[in-house]
């Protein structure tokens, strides 16, 4: 029995519609918005940011109804990581992200790791989402983006680490910068400069300055300590001891001689 052209067209239309309907439940990637984040499990609740369109028909009338997809829960959030190192950052409500839907169910893998058999017959399902924070819409694009440097920074610019195109590295912070380590070694092939508008304190049982030292201000010995110098001392300018001039121009008074006559002060040191 032959099949008419109309029947073939109807069959093709039904197949096409069936495939289209099936594809509506085959999820790949879409943007999302963080609802909450658990830093212990590093999972999030995420609202998919693209609505699903439901179509209803009455005769020749077609009605489109945009509807939010359900909030996804316990979604693993991906951070840059490898070789025993990781880079983490806070994840806040309202952050945008990219949701990726895995080919098969990931529940068992996420719980135990390793190579696992999927525990459900799901394919590209909403339940098998992972998230990568960083994808942004235009209203939420990265502010003050540098086209020439690699930067780690706060969006408000108050803290920035910048690896610049000329191979220089700059660190800028509106707050404190603290380094805690066992040994700290800084080597400059050129010059090194530390500038502080208030004060600079170096605390250590022993401080060694290897090289010529030029002091542009006042050198003060505090805390009643003792200053010991080995080798010659060459001083230009006045020298006082407890307020008494002992420099190269000082003299000593002499008491009256045995006859009661006053004596002149001594001459300056030779």
PDB file of C-alpha atoms in Angstrom:
ATOM      1  CA  UNK A   1       0.000   0.000   0.000  1.00  0.00           C
ATOM      2  CA  UNK A   2       1.433   3.320  -1.027  1.00  0.00           C
ATOM      3  CA  UNK A   3       1.681   6.234   1.364  1.00  0.00           C
ATOM      4  CA  UNK A   4       0.490   9.571   0.071  1.00  0.00           C
ATOM      5  CA  UNK A   5       2.538  12.733   0.097  1.00  0.00           C
ATOM      6  CA  UNK A   6       0.281  14.280   2.730  1.00  0.00           C
ATOM      7  CA  UNK A   7       0.846  11.346   5.077  1.00  0.00           C
ATOM      8  CA  UNK A   8       4.599  11.530   4.569  1.00  0.00           C
ATOM      9  CA  UNK A   9       4.571  15.254   5.270  1.00  0.00           C
ATOM     10  CA  UNK A  10       2.519  14.672   8.427  1.00  0.00           C
ATOM     11  CA  UNK A  11       4.918  11.957   9.578  1.00  0.00           C
ATOM     12  CA  UNK A  12       7.914  14.207   8.954  1.00  0.00           C
ATOM     13  CA  UNK A  13       6.230  17.024  10.869  1.00  0.00           C
ATOM     14  CA  UNK A  14       5.493  14.736  13.822  1.00  0.00           C
ATOM     15  CA  UNK A  15       9.071  13.462  13.875  1.00  0.00           C
ATOM     16  CA  UNK A  16      10.415  17.009  13.740  1.00  0.00           C
ATOM     17  CA  UNK A  17       8.108  18.120  16.553  1.00  0.00           C
ATOM     18  CA  UNK A  18       9.029  15.080  18.641  1.00  0.00           C
ATOM     19  CA  UNK A  19      12.748  15.799  18.250  1.00  0.00           C
ATOM     20  CA  UNK A  20      12.191  19.470  19.103  1.00  0.00           C
ATOM     21  CA  UNK A  21      10.252  18.547  22.245  1.00  0.00           C
ATOM     22  CA  UNK A  22      12.957  16.090  23.278  1.00  0.00           C
ATOM     23  CA  UNK A  23      15.661  18.686  22.779  1.00  0.00           C
ATOM     24  CA  UNK A  24      13.869  20.979  25.228  1.00  0.00           C
ATOM     25  CA  UNK A  25      14.891  18.572  27.988  1.00  0.00           C
ATOM     26  CA  UNK A  26      18.444  18.107  26.711  1.00  0.00           C
ATOM     27  CA  UNK A  27      20.424  20.777  28.567  1.00  0.00           C
ATOM     28  CA  UNK A  28      23.954  21.832  27.668  1.00  0.00           C
ATOM     29  CA  UNK A  29      25.042  25.231  29.044  1.00  0.00           C
ATOM     30  CA  UNK A  30      23.312  28.385  30.181  1.00  0.00           C
ATOM     31  CA  UNK A  31      24.000  31.366  32.440  1.00  0.00           C
ATOM     32  CA  UNK A  32      22.771  31.273  35.999  1.00  0.00           C
ATOM     33  CA  UNK A  33      22.545  33.448  39.113  1.00  0.00           C
ATOM     34  CA  UNK A  34      23.817  32.281  42.495  1.00  0.00           C
ATOM     35  CA  UNK A  35      21.113  32.082  45.163  1.00  0.00           C
ATOM     36  CA  UNK A  36      23.359  30.724  47.930  1.00  0.00           C
ATOM     37  CA  UNK A  37      26.777  29.131  48.357  1.00  0.00           C
ATOM     38  CA  UNK A  38      28.088  26.675  50.958  1.00  0.00           C
ATOM     39  CA  UNK A  39      31.883  27.128  51.384  1.00  0.00           C
ATOM     40  CA  UNK A  40      32.143  23.802  53.250  1.00  0.00           C
ATOM     41  CA  UNK A  41      30.700  21.618  50.476  1.00  0.00           C
ATOM     42  CA  UNK A  42      31.547  24.202  47.783  1.00  0.00           C
ATOM     43  CA  UNK A  43      28.121  23.746  46.256  1.00  0.00           C
ATOM     44  CA  UNK A  44      25.531  26.343  45.341  1.00  0.00           C
ATOM     45  CA  UNK A  45      21.852  26.854  44.746  1.00  0.00           C
ATOM     46  CA  UNK A  46      21.472  28.501  41.347  1.00  0.00           C
ATOM     47  CA  UNK A  47      18.614  30.055  39.432  1.00  0.00           C
ATOM     48  CA  UNK A  48      18.972  29.419  35.683  1.00  0.00           C
ATOM     49  CA  UNK A  49      18.937  32.837  34.005  1.00  0.00           C
ATOM     50  CA  UNK A  50      17.182  31.767  30.785  1.00  0.00           C
ATOM     51  CA  UNK A  51      13.461  31.084  30.999  1.00  0.00           C
ATOM     52  CA  UNK A  52      11.838  28.107  29.331  1.00  0.00           C
ATOM     53  CA  UNK A  53       9.115  28.893  26.790  1.00  0.00           C
ATOM     54  CA  UNK A  54       5.968  26.755  27.061  1.00  0.00           C
ATOM     55  CA  UNK A  55       3.722  26.720  24.007  1.00  0.00           C
ATOM     56  CA  UNK A  56      -0.031  26.102  24.106  1.00  0.00           C
ATOM     57  CA  UNK A  57      -2.239  25.949  21.040  1.00  0.00           C
ATOM     58  CA  UNK A  58      -5.935  26.412  20.545  1.00  0.00           C
ATOM     59  CA  UNK A  59      -6.775  25.907  16.920  1.00  0.00           C
ATOM     60  CA  UNK A  60      -4.497  28.198  14.982  1.00  0.00           C
ATOM     61  CA  UNK A  61      -3.741  30.352  18.055  1.00  0.00           C
ATOM     62  CA  UNK A  62      -0.357  29.777  19.678  1.00  0.00           C
ATOM     63  CA  UNK A  63       0.426  31.129  23.163  1.00  0.00           C
ATOM     64  CA  UNK A  64       3.999  31.457  24.469  1.00  0.00           C
ATOM     65  CA  UNK A  65       4.472  31.406  28.247  1.00  0.00           C
ATOM     66  CA  UNK A  66       7.987  32.173  29.588  1.00  0.00           C
ATOM     67  CA  UNK A  67       8.573  30.305  32.841  1.00  0.00           C
ATOM     68  CA  UNK A  68      11.535  30.169  35.207  1.00  0.00           C
ATOM     69  CA  UNK A  69      13.339  26.870  35.354  1.00  0.00           C
ATOM     70  CA  UNK A  70      13.522  25.484  38.900  1.00  0.00           C
ATOM     71  CA  UNK A  71      16.332  26.522  41.224  1.00  0.00           C
ATOM     72  CA  UNK A  72      19.144  23.989  40.992  1.00  0.00           C
ATOM     73  CA  UNK A  73      20.463  22.746  44.345  1.00  0.00           C
ATOM     74  CA  UNK A  74      23.747  21.169  45.462  1.00  0.00           C
ATOM     75  CA  UNK A  75      25.514  22.310  42.297  1.00  0.00           C
ATOM     76  CA  UNK A  76      29.312  21.760  42.485  1.00  0.00           C
ATOM     77  CA  UNK A  77      31.157  25.040  41.870  1.00  0.00           C
ATOM     78  CA  UNK A  78      34.428  24.849  39.950  1.00  0.00           C
ATOM     79  CA  UNK A  79      37.538  26.822  40.948  1.00  0.00           C
ATOM     80  CA  UNK A  80      40.950  26.904  39.179  1.00  0.00           C
ATOM     81  CA  UNK A  81      42.893  24.027  40.720  1.00  0.00           C
ATOM     82  CA  UNK A  82      45.622  21.509  39.927  1.00  0.00           C
ATOM     83  CA  UNK A  83      48.865  19.937  41.105  1.00  0.00           C
ATOM     84  CA  UNK A  84      48.112  20.551  44.776  1.00  0.00           C
ATOM     85  CA  UNK A  85      47.345  24.259  44.261  1.00  0.00           C
ATOM     86  CA  UNK A  86      44.075  26.136  44.051  1.00  0.00           C
ATOM     87  CA  UNK A  87      42.696  29.628  43.567  1.00  0.00           C
ATOM     88  CA  UNK A  88      39.566  30.453  45.522  1.00  0.00           C
ATOM     89  CA  UNK A  89      37.384  33.505  45.961  1.00  0.00           C
ATOM     90  CA  UNK A  90      34.126  34.338  47.724  1.00  0.00           C
ATOM     91  CA  UNK A  91      30.903  33.413  45.963  1.00  0.00           C
ATOM     92  CA  UNK A  92      27.991  35.700  46.832  1.00  0.00           C
ATOM     93  CA  UNK A  93      24.271  35.727  46.229  1.00  0.00           C
ATOM     94  CA  UNK A  94      23.619  37.470  42.917  1.00  0.00           C
ATOM     95  CA  UNK A  95      26.902  36.424  41.287  1.00  0.00           C
ATOM     96  CA  UNK A  96      26.515  35.307  37.702  1.00  0.00           C
ATOM     97  CA  UNK A  97      27.923  31.987  36.525  1.00  0.00           C
ATOM     98  CA  UNK A  98      27.967  29.465  33.700  1.00  0.00           C
ATOM     99  CA  UNK A  99      25.951  26.300  34.348  1.00  0.00           C
ATOM    100  CA  UNK A 100      27.109  23.182  32.504  1.00  0.00           C
ATOM    101  CA  UNK A 101      24.963  20.043  32.398  1.00  0.00           C
ATOM    102  CA  UNK A 102      26.854  16.766  32.386  1.00  0.00           C
ATOM    103  CA  UNK A 103      26.179  13.980  29.919  1.00  0.00           C
ATOM    104  CA  UNK A 104      25.228  11.486  32.649  1.00  0.00           C
ATOM    105  CA  UNK A 105      24.217  11.526  36.308  1.00  0.00           C
ATOM    106  CA  UNK A 106      27.063  12.752  38.538  1.00  0.00           C
ATOM    107  CA  UNK A 107      25.627  12.084  42.018  1.00  0.00           C
ATOM    108  CA  UNK A 108      27.847   9.089  42.794  1.00  0.00           C
ATOM    109  CA  UNK A 109      30.962  10.675  41.343  1.00  0.00           C
ATOM    110  CA  UNK A 110      30.396  13.891  43.284  1.00  0.00           C
ATOM    111  CA  UNK A 111      29.941  11.991  46.553  1.00  0.00           C
ATOM    112  CA  UNK A 112      32.833   9.532  46.245  1.00  0.00           C
ATOM    113  CA  UNK A 113      35.101  10.750  43.406  1.00  0.00           C
ATOM    114  CA  UNK A 114      36.998   8.352  41.158  1.00  0.00           C
ATOM    115  CA  UNK A 115      35.475   6.498  38.197  1.00  0.00           C
ATOM    116  CA  UNK A 116      31.843   5.660  38.862  1.00  0.00           C
ATOM    117  CA  UNK A 117      28.805   4.108  37.229  1.00  0.00           C
ATOM    118  CA  UNK A 118      25.942   6.597  36.848  1.00  0.00           C
ATOM    119  CA  UNK A 119      23.224   5.910  39.397  1.00  0.00           C
ATOM    120  CA  UNK A 120      20.345   7.154  37.247  1.00  0.00           C
ATOM    121  CA  UNK A 121      19.253   7.026  33.601  1.00  0.00           C
ATOM    122  CA  UNK A 122      19.590  10.750  33.058  1.00  0.00           C
ATOM    123  CA  UNK A 123      21.150  12.532  30.095  1.00  0.00           C
ATOM    124  CA  UNK A 124      22.024  16.265  30.116  1.00  0.00           C
ATOM    125  CA  UNK A 125      19.605  16.703  33.005  1.00  0.00           C
ATOM    126  CA  UNK A 126      19.024  19.741  35.224  1.00  0.00           C
ATOM    127  CA  UNK A 127      20.003  17.584  38.207  1.00  0.00           C
ATOM    128  CA  UNK A 128      23.533  17.095  36.876  1.00  0.00           C
ATOM    129  CA  UNK A 129      24.711  20.684  36.702  1.00  0.00           C
ATOM    130  CA  UNK A 130      28.097  22.133  37.595  1.00  0.00           C
ATOM    131  CA  UNK A 131      28.885  25.854  37.793  1.00  0.00           C
ATOM    132  CA  UNK A 132      31.820  28.085  36.934  1.00  0.00           C
ATOM    133  CA  UNK A 133      31.668  31.563  38.450  1.00  0.00           C
ATOM    134  CA  UNK A 134      32.969  34.338  36.228  1.00  0.00           C
ATOM    135  CA  UNK A 135      30.672  34.534  33.211  1.00  0.00           C
ATOM    136  CA  UNK A 136      29.113  38.007  33.228  1.00  0.00           C
ATOM    137  CA  UNK A 137      26.372  39.858  31.442  1.00  0.00           C
ATOM    138  CA  UNK A 138      27.213  43.299  30.047  1.00  0.00           C
ATOM    139  CA  UNK A 139      25.709  45.175  33.048  1.00  0.00           C
ATOM    140  CA  UNK A 140      27.999  43.138  35.330  1.00  0.00           C
ATOM    141  CA  UNK A 141      31.162  43.054  33.239  1.00  0.00           C
ATOM    142  CA  UNK A 142      34.544  43.298  35.012  1.00  0.00           C
ATOM    143  CA  UNK A 143      35.132  46.977  35.901  1.00  0.00           C
ATOM    144  CA  UNK A 144      38.363  48.697  34.840  1.00  0.00           C
ATOM    145  CA  UNK A 145      39.438  45.689  32.820  1.00  0.00           C
ATOM    146  CA  UNK A 146      43.124  45.733  31.866  1.00  0.00           C
ATOM    147  CA  UNK A 147      43.780  44.739  28.262  1.00  0.00           C
ATOM    148  CA  UNK A 148      47.550  44.516  28.833  1.00  0.00           C
ATOM    149  CA  UNK A 149      48.030  42.916  32.265  1.00  0.00           C
ATOM    150  CA  UNK A 150      47.026  39.804  34.182  1.00  0.00           C
ATOM    151  CA  UNK A 151      45.311  40.946  37.369  1.00  0.00           C
ATOM    152  CA  UNK A 152      43.895  39.550  40.583  1.00  0.00           C
ATOM    153  CA  UNK A 153      41.755  42.283  42.087  1.00  0.00           C
ATOM    154  CA  UNK A 154      38.670  43.414  43.926  1.00  0.00           C
ATOM    155  CA  UNK A 155      36.055  44.849  41.615  1.00  0.00           C
ATOM    156  CA  UNK A 156      36.208  48.209  43.410  1.00  0.00           C
ATOM    157  CA  UNK A 157      39.951  48.471  42.696  1.00  0.00           C
ATOM    158  CA  UNK A 158      40.925  48.737  46.379  1.00  0.00           C
ATOM    159  CA  UNK A 159      43.272  45.739  46.100  1.00  0.00           C
ATOM    160  CA  UNK A 160      45.096  44.832  42.880  1.00  0.00           C
ATOM    161  CA  UNK A 161      47.957  42.469  42.019  1.00  0.00           C
ATOM    162  CA  UNK A 162      49.034  43.167  38.452  1.00  0.00           C
ATOM    163  CA  UNK A 163      51.468  41.241  36.212  1.00  0.00           C
ATOM    164  CA  UNK A 164      52.186  43.855  33.598  1.00  0.00           C
ATOM    165  CA  UNK A 165      53.129  43.589  29.927  1.00  0.00           C
ATOM    166  CA  UNK A 166      56.619  45.006  30.626  1.00  0.00           C
ATOM    167  CA  UNK A 167      57.218  42.095  33.088  1.00  0.00           C
ATOM    168  CA  UNK A 168      56.868  44.394  36.104  1.00  0.00           C
ATOM    169  CA  UNK A 169      54.613  43.370  39.008  1.00  0.00           C
ATOM    170  CA  UNK A 170      52.635  45.878  41.025  1.00  0.00           C
ATOM    171  CA  UNK A 171      50.652  45.401  44.246  1.00  0.00           C
ATOM    172  CA  UNK A 172      48.180  48.099  45.261  1.00  0.00           C
ATOM    173  CA  UNK A 173      46.068  48.042  48.421  1.00  0.00           C
ATOM    174  CA  UNK A 174      44.033  50.593  50.331  1.00  0.00           C
ATOM    175  CA  UNK A 175      44.608  48.501  53.478  1.00  0.00           C
ATOM    176  CA  UNK A 176      47.488  46.563  55.045  1.00  0.00           C
ATOM    177  CA  UNK A 177      49.756  44.109  53.200  1.00  0.00           C
ATOM    178  CA  UNK A 178      50.981  41.297  55.472  1.00  0.00           C
ATOM    179  CA  UNK A 179      53.548  38.600  54.659  1.00  0.00           C
ATOM    180  CA  UNK A 180      54.092  35.687  57.062  1.00  0.00           C
ATOM    181  CA  UNK A 181      56.823  33.173  56.231  1.00  0.00           C
ATOM    182  CA  UNK A 182      59.846  31.299  57.608  1.00  0.00           C
ATOM    183  CA  UNK A 183      62.572  33.166  55.709  1.00  0.00           C
ATOM    184  CA  UNK A 184      62.101  36.244  53.541  1.00  0.00           C
ATOM    185  CA  UNK A 185      64.607  36.937  50.774  1.00  0.00           C
ATOM    186  CA  UNK A 186      64.331  39.910  48.429  1.00  0.00           C
ATOM    187  CA  UNK A 187      67.013  40.374  45.776  1.00  0.00           C
ATOM    188  CA  UNK A 188      67.140  43.350  43.412  1.00  0.00           C
ATOM    189  CA  UNK A 189      69.585  43.437  40.510  1.00  0.00           C
ATOM    190  CA  UNK A 190      69.210  47.225  40.494  1.00  0.00           C
ATOM    191  CA  UNK A 191      68.030  49.481  43.315  1.00  0.00           C
ATOM    192  CA  UNK A 192      65.616  48.874  46.191  1.00  0.00           C
ATOM    193  CA  UNK A 193      63.540  51.560  47.859  1.00  0.00           C
ATOM    194  CA  UNK A 194      61.156  51.593  50.826  1.00  0.00           C
ATOM    195  CA  UNK A 195      59.110  54.744  51.407  1.00  0.00           C
ATOM    196  CA  UNK A 196      56.780  55.294  54.365  1.00  0.00           C
ATOM    197  CA  UNK A 197      54.954  58.542  55.113  1.00  0.00           C
ATOM    198  CA  UNK A 198      54.870  57.859  58.876  1.00  0.00           C
ATOM    199  CA  UNK A 199      57.559  55.493  60.164  1.00  0.00           C
ATOM    200  CA  UNK A 200      59.424  52.294  59.349  1.00  0.00           C
ATOM    201  CA  UNK A 201      60.243  49.688  62.015  1.00  0.00           C
ATOM    202  CA  UNK A 202      62.570  46.714  61.658  1.00  0.00           C
ATOM    203  CA  UNK A 203      62.580  44.338  64.640  1.00  0.00           C
ATOM    204  CA  UNK A 204      65.121  41.519  64.979  1.00  0.00           C
ATOM    205  CA  UNK A 205      67.628  40.245  67.578  1.00  0.00           C
ATOM    206  CA  UNK A 206      70.421  41.183  65.163  1.00  0.00           C
ATOM    207  CA  UNK A 207      70.276  43.554  62.221  1.00  0.00           C
ATOM    208  CA  UNK A 208      73.197  43.432  59.797  1.00  0.00           C
ATOM    209  CA  UNK A 209      73.832  46.174  57.262  1.00  0.00           C
ATOM    210  CA  UNK A 210      76.480  44.957  54.823  1.00  0.00           C
ATOM    211  CA  UNK A 211      77.746  47.923  52.831  1.00  0.00           C
ATOM    212  CA  UNK A 212      78.165  51.657  53.130  1.00  0.00           C
ATOM    213  CA  UNK A 213      75.411  53.367  55.136  1.00  0.00           C
ATOM    214  CA  UNK A 214      74.323  56.917  54.397  1.00  0.00           C
ATOM    215  CA  UNK A 215      71.914  58.523  56.879  1.00  0.00           C
ATOM    216  CA  UNK A 216      70.050  61.544  55.600  1.00  0.00           C
ATOM    217  CA  UNK A 217      68.451  62.433  58.940  1.00  0.00           C
ATOM    218  CA  UNK A 218      69.163  62.062  62.656  1.00  0.00           C
ATOM    219  CA  UNK A 219      70.661  58.869  64.101  1.00  0.00           C
ATOM    220  CA  UNK A 220      69.385  58.288  67.647  1.00  0.00           C
ATOM    221  CA  UNK A 221      70.360  55.565  70.119  1.00  0.00           C
ATOM    222  CA  UNK A 222      67.282  54.781  72.189  1.00  0.00           C
ATOM    223  CA  UNK A 223      66.287  52.572  75.122  1.00  0.00           C
ATOM    224  CA  UNK A 224      69.502  53.319  77.051  1.00  0.00           C
ATOM    225  CA  UNK A 225      71.488  50.797  75.050  1.00  0.00           C
ATOM    226  CA  UNK A 226      75.194  50.801  74.408  1.00  0.00           C
ATOM    227  CA  UNK A 227      76.678  51.581  71.012  1.00  0.00           C
ATOM    228  CA  UNK A 228      79.889  49.725  70.160  1.00  0.00           C
ATOM    229  CA  UNK A 229      82.005  50.594  67.148  1.00  0.00           C
ATOM    230  CA  UNK A 230      85.074  48.719  65.981  1.00  0.00           C
ATOM    231  CA  UNK A 231      87.516  50.643  63.813  1.00  0.00           C
ATOM    232  CA  UNK A 232      88.063  54.338  63.242  1.00  0.00           C
ATOM    233  CA  UNK A 233      85.349  56.998  63.450  1.00  0.00           C
ATOM    234  CA  UNK A 234      85.595  60.067  61.218  1.00  0.00           C
ATOM    235  CA  UNK A 235      83.187  62.842  62.254  1.00  0.00           C
ATOM    236  CA  UNK A 236      82.683  66.183  60.541  1.00  0.00           C
ATOM    237  CA  UNK A 237      80.802  68.706  62.667  1.00  0.00           C
ATOM    238  CA  UNK A 238      80.238  69.285  66.405  1.00  0.00           C
ATOM    239  CA  UNK A 239      80.195  66.426  68.910  1.00  0.00           C
ATOM    240  CA  UNK A 240      78.517  66.714  72.322  1.00  0.00           C
ATOM    241  CA  UNK A 241      78.414  64.446  75.358  1.00  0.00           C
ATOM    242  CA  UNK A 242      75.525  65.088  77.769  1.00  0.00           C
ATOM    243  CA  UNK A 243      75.257  68.566  76.325  1.00  0.00           C
ATOM    244  CA  UNK A 244      78.982  69.335  76.597  1.00  0.00           C
ATOM    245  CA  UNK A 245      80.925  70.146  73.450  1.00  0.00           C
ATOM    246  CA  UNK A 246      83.720  67.587  72.927  1.00  0.00           C
ATOM    247  CA  UNK A 247      84.392  68.355  69.282  1.00  0.00           C
ATOM    248  CA  UNK A 248      87.667  69.534  67.762  1.00  0.00           C
ATOM    249  CA  UNK A 249      87.079  73.171  68.902  1.00  0.00           C
ATOM    250  CA  UNK A 250      86.341  72.551  72.586  1.00  0.00           C
ATOM    251  CA  UNK A 251      88.599  73.893  75.445  1.00  0.00           C
ATOM    252  CA  UNK A 252      88.967  73.152  79.163  1.00  0.00           C
ATOM    253  CA  UNK A 253      88.958  75.830  81.901  1.00  0.00           C
ATOM    254  CA  UNK A 254      91.888  75.811  84.376  1.00  0.00           C
ATOM    255  CA  UNK A 255      91.742  76.598  88.062  1.00  0.00           C
ATOM    256  CA  UNK A 256      93.726  79.518  89.570  1.00  0.00           C
ATOM    257  CA  UNK A 257      97.390  78.891  90.223  1.00  0.00           C
ATOM    258  CA  UNK A 258      98.950  78.677  93.691  1.00  0.00           C
ATOM    259  CA  UNK A 259      99.232  82.410  93.833  1.00  0.00           C
ATOM    260  CA  UNK A 260      95.533  82.864  93.172  1.00  0.00           C
ATOM    261  CA  UNK A 261      96.005  84.128  89.662  1.00  0.00           C
ATOM    262  CA  UNK A 262      93.424  83.028  87.056  1.00  0.00           C
ATOM    263  CA  UNK A 263      94.631  80.789  84.282  1.00  0.00           C
ATOM    264  CA  UNK A 264      93.585  80.780  80.665  1.00  0.00           C
ATOM    265  CA  UNK A 265      91.538  77.962  79.211  1.00  0.00           C
ATOM    266  CA  UNK A 266      93.405  75.198  77.471  1.00  0.00           C
ATOM    267  CA  UNK A 267      93.816  75.309  73.759  1.00  0.00           C
ATOM    268  CA  UNK A 268      91.836  73.149  71.367  1.00  0.00           C
ATOM    269  CA  UNK A 269      92.853  69.545  70.809  1.00  0.00           C
ATOM    270  CA  UNK A 270      95.798  69.000  68.480  1.00  0.00           C
TER     271      UNK A 270
END
